[in-house]
Short mmCIF file of C-alpha atoms in Angstrom, two decimals:
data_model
loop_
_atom_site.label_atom_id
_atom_site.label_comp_id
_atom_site.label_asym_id
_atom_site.label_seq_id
_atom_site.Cartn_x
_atom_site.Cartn_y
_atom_site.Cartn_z
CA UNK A 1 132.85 -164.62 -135.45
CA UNK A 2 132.16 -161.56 -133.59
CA UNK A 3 135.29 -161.59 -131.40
CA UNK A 4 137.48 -162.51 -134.75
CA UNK A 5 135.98 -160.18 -136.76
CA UNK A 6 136.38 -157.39 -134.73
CA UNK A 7 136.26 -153.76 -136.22
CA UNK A 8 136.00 -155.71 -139.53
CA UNK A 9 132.10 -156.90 -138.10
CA UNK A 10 129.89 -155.05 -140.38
CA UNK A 11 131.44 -156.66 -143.51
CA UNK A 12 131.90 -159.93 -142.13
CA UNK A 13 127.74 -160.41 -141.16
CA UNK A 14 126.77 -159.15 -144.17
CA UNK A 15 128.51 -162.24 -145.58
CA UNK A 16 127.20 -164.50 -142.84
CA UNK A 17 123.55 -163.23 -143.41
CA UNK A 18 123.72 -164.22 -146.99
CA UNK A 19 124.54 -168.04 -146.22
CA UNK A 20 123.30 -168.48 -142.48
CA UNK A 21 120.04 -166.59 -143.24
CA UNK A 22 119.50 -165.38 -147.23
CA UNK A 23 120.03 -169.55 -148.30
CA UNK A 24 117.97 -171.08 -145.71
CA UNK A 25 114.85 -168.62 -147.02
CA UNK A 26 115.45 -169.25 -150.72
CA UNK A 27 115.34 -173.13 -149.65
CA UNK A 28 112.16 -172.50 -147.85
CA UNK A 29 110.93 -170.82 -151.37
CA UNK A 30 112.16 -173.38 -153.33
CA UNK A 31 110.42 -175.99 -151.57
CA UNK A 32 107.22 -174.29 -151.41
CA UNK A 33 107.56 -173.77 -155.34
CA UNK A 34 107.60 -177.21 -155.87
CA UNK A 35 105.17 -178.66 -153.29
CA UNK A 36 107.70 -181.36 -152.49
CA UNK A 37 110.38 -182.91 -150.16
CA UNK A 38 114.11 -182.25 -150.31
CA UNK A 39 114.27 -185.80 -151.99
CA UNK A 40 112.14 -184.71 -154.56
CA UNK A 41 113.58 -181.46 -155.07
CA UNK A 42 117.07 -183.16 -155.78
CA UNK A 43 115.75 -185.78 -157.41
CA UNK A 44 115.50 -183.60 -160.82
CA UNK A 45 119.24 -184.12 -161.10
CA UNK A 46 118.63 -188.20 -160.87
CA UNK A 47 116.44 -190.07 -158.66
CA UNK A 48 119.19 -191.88 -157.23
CA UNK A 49 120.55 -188.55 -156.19
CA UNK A 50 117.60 -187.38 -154.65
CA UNK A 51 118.05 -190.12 -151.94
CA UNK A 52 121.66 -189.60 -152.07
CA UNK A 53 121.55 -185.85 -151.16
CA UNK A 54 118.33 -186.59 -148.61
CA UNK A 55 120.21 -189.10 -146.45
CA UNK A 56 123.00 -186.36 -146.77
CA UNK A 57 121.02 -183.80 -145.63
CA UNK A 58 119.10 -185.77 -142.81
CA UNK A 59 122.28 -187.06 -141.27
CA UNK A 60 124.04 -183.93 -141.56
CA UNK A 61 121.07 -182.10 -139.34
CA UNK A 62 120.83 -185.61 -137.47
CA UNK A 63 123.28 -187.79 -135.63
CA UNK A 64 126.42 -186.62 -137.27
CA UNK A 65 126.92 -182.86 -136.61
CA UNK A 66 123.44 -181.07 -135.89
CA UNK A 67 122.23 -183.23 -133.09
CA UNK A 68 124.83 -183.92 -131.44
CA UNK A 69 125.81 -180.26 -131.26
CA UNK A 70 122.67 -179.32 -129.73
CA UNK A 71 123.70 -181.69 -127.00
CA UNK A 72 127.28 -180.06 -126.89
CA UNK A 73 125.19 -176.54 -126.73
CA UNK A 74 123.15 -178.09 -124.13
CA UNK A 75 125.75 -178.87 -121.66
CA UNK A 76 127.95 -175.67 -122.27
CA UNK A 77 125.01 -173.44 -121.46
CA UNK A 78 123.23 -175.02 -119.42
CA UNK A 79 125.65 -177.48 -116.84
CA UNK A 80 129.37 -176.47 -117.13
CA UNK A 81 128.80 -173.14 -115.54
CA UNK A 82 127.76 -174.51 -112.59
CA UNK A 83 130.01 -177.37 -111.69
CA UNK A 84 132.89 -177.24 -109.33
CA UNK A 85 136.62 -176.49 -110.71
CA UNK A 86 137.46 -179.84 -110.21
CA UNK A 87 134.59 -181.63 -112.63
CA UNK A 88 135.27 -178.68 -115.28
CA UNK A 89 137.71 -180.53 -117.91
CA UNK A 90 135.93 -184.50 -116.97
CA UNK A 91 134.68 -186.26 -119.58
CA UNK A 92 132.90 -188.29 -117.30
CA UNK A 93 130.33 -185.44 -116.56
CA UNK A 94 129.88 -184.93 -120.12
CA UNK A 95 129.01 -188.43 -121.21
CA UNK A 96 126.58 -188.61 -117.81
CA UNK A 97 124.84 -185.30 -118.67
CA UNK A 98 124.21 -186.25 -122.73
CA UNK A 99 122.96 -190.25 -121.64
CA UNK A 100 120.63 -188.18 -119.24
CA UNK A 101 119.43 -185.88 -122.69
CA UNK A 102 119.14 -188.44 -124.97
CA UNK A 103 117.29 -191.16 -122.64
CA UNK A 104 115.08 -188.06 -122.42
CA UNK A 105 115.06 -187.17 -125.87
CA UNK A 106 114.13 -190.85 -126.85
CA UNK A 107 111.46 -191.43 -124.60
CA UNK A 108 109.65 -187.77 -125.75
CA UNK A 109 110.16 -189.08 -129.27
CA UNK A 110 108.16 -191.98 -128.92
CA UNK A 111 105.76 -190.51 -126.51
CA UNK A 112 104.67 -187.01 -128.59
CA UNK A 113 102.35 -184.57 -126.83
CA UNK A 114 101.28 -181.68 -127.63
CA UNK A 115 103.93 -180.49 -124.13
CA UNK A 116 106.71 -179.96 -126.80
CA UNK A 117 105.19 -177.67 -128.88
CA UNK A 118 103.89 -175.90 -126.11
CA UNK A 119 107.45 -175.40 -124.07
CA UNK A 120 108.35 -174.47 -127.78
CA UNK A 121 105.72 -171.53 -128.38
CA UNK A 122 106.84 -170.30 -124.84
CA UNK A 123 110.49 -170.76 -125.22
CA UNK A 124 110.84 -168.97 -128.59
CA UNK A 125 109.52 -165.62 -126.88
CA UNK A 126 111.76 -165.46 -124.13
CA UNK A 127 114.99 -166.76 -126.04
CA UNK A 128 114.26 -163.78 -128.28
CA UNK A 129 113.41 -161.52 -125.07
CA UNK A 130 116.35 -162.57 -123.67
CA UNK A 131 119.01 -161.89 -126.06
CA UNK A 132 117.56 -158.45 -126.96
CA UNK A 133 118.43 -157.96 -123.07
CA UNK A 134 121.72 -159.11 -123.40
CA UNK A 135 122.24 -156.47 -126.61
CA UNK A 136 120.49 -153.85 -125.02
CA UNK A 137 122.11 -154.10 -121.89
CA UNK A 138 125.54 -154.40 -123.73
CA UNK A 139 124.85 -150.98 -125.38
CA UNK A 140 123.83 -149.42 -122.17
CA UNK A 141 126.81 -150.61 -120.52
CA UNK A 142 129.51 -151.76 -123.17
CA UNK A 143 132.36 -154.82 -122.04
CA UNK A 144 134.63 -153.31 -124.48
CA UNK A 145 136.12 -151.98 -127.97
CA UNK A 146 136.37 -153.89 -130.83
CA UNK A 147 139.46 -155.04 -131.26
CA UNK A 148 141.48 -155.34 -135.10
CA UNK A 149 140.35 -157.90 -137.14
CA UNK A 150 142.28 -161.41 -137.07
CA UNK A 151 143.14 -164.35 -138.91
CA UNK A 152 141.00 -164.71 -142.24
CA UNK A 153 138.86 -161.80 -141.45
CA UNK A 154 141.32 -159.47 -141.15
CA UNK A 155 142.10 -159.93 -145.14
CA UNK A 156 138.87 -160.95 -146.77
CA UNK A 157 136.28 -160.43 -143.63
CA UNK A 158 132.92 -160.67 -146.52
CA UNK A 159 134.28 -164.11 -147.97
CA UNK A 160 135.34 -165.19 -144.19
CA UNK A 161 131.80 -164.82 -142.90
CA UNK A 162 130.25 -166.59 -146.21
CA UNK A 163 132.04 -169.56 -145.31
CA UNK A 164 131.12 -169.07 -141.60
CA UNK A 165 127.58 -169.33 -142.47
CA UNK A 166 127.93 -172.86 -143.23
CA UNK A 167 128.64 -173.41 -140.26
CA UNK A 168 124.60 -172.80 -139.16
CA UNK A 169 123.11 -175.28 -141.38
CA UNK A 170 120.49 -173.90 -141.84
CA UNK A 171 120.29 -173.92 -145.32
CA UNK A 172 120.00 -178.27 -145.35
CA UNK A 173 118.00 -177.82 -142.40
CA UNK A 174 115.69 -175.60 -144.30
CA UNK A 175 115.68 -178.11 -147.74
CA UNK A 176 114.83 -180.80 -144.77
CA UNK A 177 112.12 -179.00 -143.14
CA UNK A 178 110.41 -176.63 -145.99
CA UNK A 179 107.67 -179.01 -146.57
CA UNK A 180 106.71 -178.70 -143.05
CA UNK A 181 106.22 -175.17 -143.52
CA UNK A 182 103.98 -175.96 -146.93
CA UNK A 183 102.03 -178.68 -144.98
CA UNK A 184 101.45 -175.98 -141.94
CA UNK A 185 100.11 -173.48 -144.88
CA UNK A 186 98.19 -176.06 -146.45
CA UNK A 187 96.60 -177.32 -142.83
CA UNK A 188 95.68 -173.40 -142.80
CA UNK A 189 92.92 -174.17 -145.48
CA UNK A 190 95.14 -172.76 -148.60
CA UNK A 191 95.36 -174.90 -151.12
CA UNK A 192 96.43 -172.98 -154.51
CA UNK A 193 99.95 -173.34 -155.42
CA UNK A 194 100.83 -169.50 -155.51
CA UNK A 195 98.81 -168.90 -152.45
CA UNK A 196 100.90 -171.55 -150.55
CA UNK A 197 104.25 -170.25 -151.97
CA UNK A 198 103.46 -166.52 -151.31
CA UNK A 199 102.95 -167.01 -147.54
CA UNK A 200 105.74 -169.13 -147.59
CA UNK A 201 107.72 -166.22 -149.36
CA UNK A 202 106.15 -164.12 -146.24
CA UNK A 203 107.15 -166.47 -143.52
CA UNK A 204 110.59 -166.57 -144.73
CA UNK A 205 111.05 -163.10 -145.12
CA UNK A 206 109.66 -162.48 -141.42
CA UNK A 207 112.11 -165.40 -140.13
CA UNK A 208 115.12 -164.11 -142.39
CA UNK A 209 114.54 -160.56 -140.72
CA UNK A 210 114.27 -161.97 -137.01
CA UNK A 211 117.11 -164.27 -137.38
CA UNK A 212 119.26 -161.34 -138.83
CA UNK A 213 118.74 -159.34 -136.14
CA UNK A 214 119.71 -162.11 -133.45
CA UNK A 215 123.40 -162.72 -135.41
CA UNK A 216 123.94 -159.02 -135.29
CA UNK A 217 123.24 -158.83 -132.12
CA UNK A 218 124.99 -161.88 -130.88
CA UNK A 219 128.25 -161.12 -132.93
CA UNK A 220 127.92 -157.86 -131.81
CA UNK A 221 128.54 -158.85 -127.73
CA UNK A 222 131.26 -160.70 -129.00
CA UNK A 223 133.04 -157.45 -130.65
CA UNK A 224 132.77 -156.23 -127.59
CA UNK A 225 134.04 -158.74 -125.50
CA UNK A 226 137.64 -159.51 -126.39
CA UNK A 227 138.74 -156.95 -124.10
CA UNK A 228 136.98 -158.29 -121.05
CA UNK A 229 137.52 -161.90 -121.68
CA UNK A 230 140.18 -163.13 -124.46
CA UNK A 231 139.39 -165.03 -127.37
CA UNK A 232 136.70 -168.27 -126.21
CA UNK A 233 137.34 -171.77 -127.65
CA UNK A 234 133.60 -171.41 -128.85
CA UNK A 235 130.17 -169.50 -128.74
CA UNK A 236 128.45 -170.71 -126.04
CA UNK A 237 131.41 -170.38 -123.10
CA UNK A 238 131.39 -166.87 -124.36
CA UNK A 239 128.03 -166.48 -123.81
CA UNK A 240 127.77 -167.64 -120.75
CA UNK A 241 130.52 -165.79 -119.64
CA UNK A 242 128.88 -162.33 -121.48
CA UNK A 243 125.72 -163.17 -119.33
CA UNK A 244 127.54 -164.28 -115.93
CA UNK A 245 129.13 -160.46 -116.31
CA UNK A 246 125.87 -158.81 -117.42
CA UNK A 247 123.33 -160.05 -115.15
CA UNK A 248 124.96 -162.37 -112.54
CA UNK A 249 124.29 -166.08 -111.22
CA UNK A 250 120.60 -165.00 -111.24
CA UNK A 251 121.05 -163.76 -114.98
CA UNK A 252 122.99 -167.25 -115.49
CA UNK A 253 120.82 -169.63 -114.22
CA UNK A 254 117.85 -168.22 -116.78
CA UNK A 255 119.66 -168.53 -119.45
CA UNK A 256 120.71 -171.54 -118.49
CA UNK A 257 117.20 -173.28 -118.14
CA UNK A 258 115.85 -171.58 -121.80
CA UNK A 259 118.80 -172.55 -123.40
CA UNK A 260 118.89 -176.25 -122.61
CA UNK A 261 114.92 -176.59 -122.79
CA UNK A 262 115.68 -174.54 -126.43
CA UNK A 263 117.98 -177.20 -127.06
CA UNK A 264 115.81 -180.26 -126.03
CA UNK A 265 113.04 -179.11 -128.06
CA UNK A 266 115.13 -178.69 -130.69
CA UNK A 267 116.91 -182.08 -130.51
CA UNK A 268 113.62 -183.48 -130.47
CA UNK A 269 112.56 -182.24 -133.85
CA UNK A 270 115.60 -183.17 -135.46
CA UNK A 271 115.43 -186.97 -133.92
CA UNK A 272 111.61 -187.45 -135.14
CA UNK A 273 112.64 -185.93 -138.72
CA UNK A 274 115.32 -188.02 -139.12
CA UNK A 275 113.51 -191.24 -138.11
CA UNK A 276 110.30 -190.26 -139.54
CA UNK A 277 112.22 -190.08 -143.08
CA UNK A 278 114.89 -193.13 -142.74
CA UNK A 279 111.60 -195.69 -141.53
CA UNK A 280 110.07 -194.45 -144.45
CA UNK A 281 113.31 -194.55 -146.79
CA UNK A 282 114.63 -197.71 -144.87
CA UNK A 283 110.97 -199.99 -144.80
CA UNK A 284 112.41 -202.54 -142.32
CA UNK A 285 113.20 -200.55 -139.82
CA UNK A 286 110.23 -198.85 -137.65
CA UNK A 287 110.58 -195.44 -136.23
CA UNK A 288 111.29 -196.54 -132.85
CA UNK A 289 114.35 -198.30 -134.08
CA UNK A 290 115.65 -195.53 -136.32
CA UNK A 291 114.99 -193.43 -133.38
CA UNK A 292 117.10 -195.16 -130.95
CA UNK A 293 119.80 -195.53 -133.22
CA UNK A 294 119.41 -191.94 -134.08
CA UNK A 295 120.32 -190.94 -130.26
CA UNK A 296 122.72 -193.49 -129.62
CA UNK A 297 124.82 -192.14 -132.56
CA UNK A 298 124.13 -188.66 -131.68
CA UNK A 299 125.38 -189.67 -127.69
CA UNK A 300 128.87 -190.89 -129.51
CA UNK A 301 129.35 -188.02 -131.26
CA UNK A 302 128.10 -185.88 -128.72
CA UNK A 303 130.72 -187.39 -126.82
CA UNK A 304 133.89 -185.95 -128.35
CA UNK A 305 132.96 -182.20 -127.49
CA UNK A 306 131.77 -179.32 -129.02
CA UNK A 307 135.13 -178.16 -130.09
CA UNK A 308 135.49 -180.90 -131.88
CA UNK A 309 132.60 -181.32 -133.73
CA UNK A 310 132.96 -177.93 -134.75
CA UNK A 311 136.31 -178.59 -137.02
CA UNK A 312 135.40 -182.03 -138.24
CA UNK A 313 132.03 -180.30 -139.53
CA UNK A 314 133.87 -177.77 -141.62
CA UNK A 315 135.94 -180.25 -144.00
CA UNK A 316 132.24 -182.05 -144.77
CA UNK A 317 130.23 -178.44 -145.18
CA UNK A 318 132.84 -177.24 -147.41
CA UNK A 319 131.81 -180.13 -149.81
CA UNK A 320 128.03 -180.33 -149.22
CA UNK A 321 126.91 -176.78 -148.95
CA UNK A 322 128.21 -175.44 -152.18
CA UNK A 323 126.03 -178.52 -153.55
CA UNK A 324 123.05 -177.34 -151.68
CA UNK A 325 123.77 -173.52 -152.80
CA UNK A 326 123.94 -174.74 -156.56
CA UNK A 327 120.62 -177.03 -156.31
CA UNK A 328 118.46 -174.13 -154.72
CA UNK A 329 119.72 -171.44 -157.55
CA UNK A 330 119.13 -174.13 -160.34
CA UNK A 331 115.54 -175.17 -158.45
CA UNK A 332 114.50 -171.28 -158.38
CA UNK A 333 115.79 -170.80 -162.14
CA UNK A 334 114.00 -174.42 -163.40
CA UNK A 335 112.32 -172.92 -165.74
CA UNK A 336 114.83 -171.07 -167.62
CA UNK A 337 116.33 -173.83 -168.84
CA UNK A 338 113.48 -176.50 -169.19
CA UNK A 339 114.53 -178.31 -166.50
CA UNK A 340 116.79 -180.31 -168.04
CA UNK A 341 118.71 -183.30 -165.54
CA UNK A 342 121.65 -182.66 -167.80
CA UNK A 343 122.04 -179.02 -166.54
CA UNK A 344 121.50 -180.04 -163.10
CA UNK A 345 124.10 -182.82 -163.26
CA UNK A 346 126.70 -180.64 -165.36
CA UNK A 347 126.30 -177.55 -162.73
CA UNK A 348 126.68 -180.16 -159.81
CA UNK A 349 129.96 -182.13 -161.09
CA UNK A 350 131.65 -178.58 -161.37
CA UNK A 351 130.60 -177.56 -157.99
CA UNK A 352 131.55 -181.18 -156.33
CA UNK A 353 135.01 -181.39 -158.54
CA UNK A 354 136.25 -178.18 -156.53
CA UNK A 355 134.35 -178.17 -153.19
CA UNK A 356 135.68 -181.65 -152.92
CA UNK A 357 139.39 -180.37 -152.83
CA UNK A 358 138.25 -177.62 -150.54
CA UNK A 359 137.26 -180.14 -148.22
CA UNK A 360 139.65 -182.24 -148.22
CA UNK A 361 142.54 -178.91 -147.90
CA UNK A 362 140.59 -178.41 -144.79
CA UNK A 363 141.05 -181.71 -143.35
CA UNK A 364 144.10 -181.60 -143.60
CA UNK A 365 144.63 -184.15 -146.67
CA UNK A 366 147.90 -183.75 -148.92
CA UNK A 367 146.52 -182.12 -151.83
CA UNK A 368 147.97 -179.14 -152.29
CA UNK A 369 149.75 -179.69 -155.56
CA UNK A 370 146.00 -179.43 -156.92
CA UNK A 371 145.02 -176.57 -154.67
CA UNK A 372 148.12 -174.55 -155.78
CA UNK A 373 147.18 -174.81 -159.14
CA UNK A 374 143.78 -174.44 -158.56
CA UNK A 375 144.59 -171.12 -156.48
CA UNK A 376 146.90 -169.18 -159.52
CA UNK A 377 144.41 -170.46 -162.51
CA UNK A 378 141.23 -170.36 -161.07
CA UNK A 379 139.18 -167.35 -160.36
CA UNK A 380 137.82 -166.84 -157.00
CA UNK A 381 139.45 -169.90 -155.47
CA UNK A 382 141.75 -168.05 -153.12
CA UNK A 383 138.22 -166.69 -152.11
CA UNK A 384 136.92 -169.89 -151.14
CA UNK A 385 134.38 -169.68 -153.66
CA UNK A 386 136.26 -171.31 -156.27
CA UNK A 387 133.21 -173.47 -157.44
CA UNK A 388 131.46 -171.26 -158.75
CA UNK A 389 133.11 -170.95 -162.20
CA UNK A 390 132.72 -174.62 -162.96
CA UNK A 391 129.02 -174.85 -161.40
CA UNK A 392 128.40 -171.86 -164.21
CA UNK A 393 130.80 -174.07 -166.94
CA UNK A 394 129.04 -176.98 -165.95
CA UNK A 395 125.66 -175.94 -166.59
CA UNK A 396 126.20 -174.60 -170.08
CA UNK A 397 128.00 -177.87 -170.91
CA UNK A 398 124.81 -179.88 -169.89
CA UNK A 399 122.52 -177.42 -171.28
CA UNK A 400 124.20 -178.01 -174.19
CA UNK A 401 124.25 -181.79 -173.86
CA UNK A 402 120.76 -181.43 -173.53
CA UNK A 403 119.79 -179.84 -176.22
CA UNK A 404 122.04 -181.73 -178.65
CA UNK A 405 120.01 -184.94 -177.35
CA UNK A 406 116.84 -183.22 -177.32
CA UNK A 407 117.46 -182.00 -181.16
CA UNK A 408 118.67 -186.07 -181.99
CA UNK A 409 115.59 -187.62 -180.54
CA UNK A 410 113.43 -184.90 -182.10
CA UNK A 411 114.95 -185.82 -185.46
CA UNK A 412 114.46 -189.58 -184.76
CA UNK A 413 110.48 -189.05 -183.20
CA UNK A 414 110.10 -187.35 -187.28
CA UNK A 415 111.52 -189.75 -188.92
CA UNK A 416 109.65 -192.27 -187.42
CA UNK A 417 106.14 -190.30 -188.31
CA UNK A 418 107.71 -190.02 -191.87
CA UNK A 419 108.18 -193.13 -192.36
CA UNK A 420 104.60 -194.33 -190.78
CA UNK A 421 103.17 -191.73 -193.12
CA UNK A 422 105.08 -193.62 -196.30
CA UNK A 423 103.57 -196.39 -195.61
#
């Protein structure tokens, strides 16, 4: 984003920070409001949907795109740098290197110690120490100038860096993993419902801050690096090339070992979450079971490079995370409108009825009779935020909806004590 953003930066993190950081905190928020899981959380639309959008959300961080990239990040970072010219483009050495993490991966699953968490408390430090050398270092000594803006960001570099945000998902992740931050505050001794969603508020805002401060700085280097190197198929050949130039082999190798240990940590987490909730969801299967099948998906996928999963995840964020933005506004607003299902459900069909297109545009499906039209009649859709006209539309129509059946069985509930009072 960085290195396509170019002099066009500052506007296009701002955007970036409201999706890749501002969603994932109100997610953590609107969790901790409600004391409850992401299934439950959706579940005020319909419970059907709650397990609908849960299983969503799990595979989504899971096999399909978040584990599996992990891996991708893994072996970018952490092997490709150091192999010989002639192993660089084999696919070979990528399938050996992800069996190798995920046997790993699978075996620390089903044999937790407290080992993870530790590498984890020790990892997070120097990550962070890391890449404020990287940025400081970068100042000191700068690769290059930013260049002009290009492609998307060079007309609408805000809405550009929205959409890039997806990209993190952090947001689902967050909706997925927000009641482990309530059960952590509640393991804490705090029990009261305000007191748990006030740290929680805290927390987040900490996090939101930290994480901001690590996309700056990260888009930053690549600003300043188009000069140097070109424009990189993807983030984390650019980085290693930013740090190769920086700080040498030496510099290389460091990064190298944090980031993959980062990574396997990471990966990790995302396999036990995903088979702790599927067992649970799925009572036939046993964790061990989801597990494995949890890696051995993630290994496929894994499998057909980072590049790759990178533009086959965009068509499916396109659809989901304009669902997920929706939910967490309507969750954080319940109250205003009584928490009616019939809101929730009108304000999601608008959202899905354009995101849907949106998606499908971006994979490359013939639709673009509908897009057209959509695009000249309605507002914000050349944007890319199109949906959220009919999320707003939506709403009213099933606040409406609701009331009008609210009012009917009302009528009904006194006509019945009416006519038990006649007789």
């Amino acid at each position: 984003m960085g290195q396509q953003a170019g002099d066009s930066f500052a506007v296009a993190i701002l955007g970036f920070i409201v999706t890749g950081v501002g969603l994932p905190l109100l997610a953590v928020i609107a969790i901790a409001m409600t004391g409850r899981d992401v299934q439950h959380l959706a579940g005020r639309v319909h419970p059907k949907f709650g397990i609908l959008f849960a299983i969503i959300a799990y595979l989504s961080i899971g096999p399909f795109m978040g584990i599996p990239r992990v891996a991708n990040v893994s072996f970018e970072m952490g092997m490709r740098p150091f192999l010989p010219e002639p192993l660089q483009p084999n696919g070979w050495v990528l399938l050996a290197y992800t069996l190798a993490f995920f046997v790993l991966v699978y075996w620390l699953c089903l044999n937790p110690s407290k080992l993870v968490a530790r590498i984890g408390k020790i990892l997070t430090p120097l990550l962070l120490l890391s890449i404020a050398a990287l940025f400081i270092s970068a100042m000191m000594s700068p690769l290059g100038e930013a260049q002009p803006a290009v492609q998307e960001y060079a007309t609408s570099p805000g809405v550009k860096g929205f959409m890039e945000g997806y990209l993190t998902l952090d947001a689902i992740a967050a909706l997925a993993f927000g009641i482990i931050v309530v059960n952590a505050i509640r393991d804490q001794g705090v029990q009261d419902k305000r007191a748990i969603t006030k740290s929680a508020v805290q927390a987040a805002v900490i996090a939101g801050v930290g994480l901001s401060l690590v996309y700056a700085a990260l888009g930053w280097l690549g600003v300043t690096s188009v000069t140097e190197f070109g424009y990189a198929k993807n983030g984390g050949q650019l980085l290693t090339q930013i740090v190769q130039k920086l700080f040498g082999q030496s510099g290389l190798l460091l990064l190298a070992v944090i980031v993959t240990l980062a990574c396997l940590t990471t990966c990790i987490g995302l396999v036990s979450a995903c088979s702790q909730y599927f067992s649970t969801l799925f009572r036939r299967l046993s964790y061990n079971q989801v597990a494995f099948l949890t890696c051995v998906a993630g290994l496929l996928v894994a499998n057909l490079g980072l590049n790759t999963i990178l533009s086959v995840s965009v068509p499916v964020l396109l659809v989901i995370y304009p669902v997920a933005i929706v939910l967490l506004l309507m969750s954080l607003g319940h109250r205003l409108f009584g928490g009616r299902p019939s809101v929730y459900g009108g304000a999601l069909i608008g959202t899905v009825l354009i995101s849907l297109f949106d998606g499908l545009k971006e994979a490359k499906v013939p639709v673009e009779q509908v897009t057209e039209w959509l695009k000249h009649h309605l507002p914000l859709y050349e944007q890319g935020i199109g949906w959220v006209i009919p999320a707003i539309a939506g709403g009213i129509i099933g606040w409406l909806i609701g009331w009008v059946i609210g009012a009917i069985r009302n009528r009904g509930r006194a006509g019945s004590q009416a006519s038990q009072y006649k007789d």
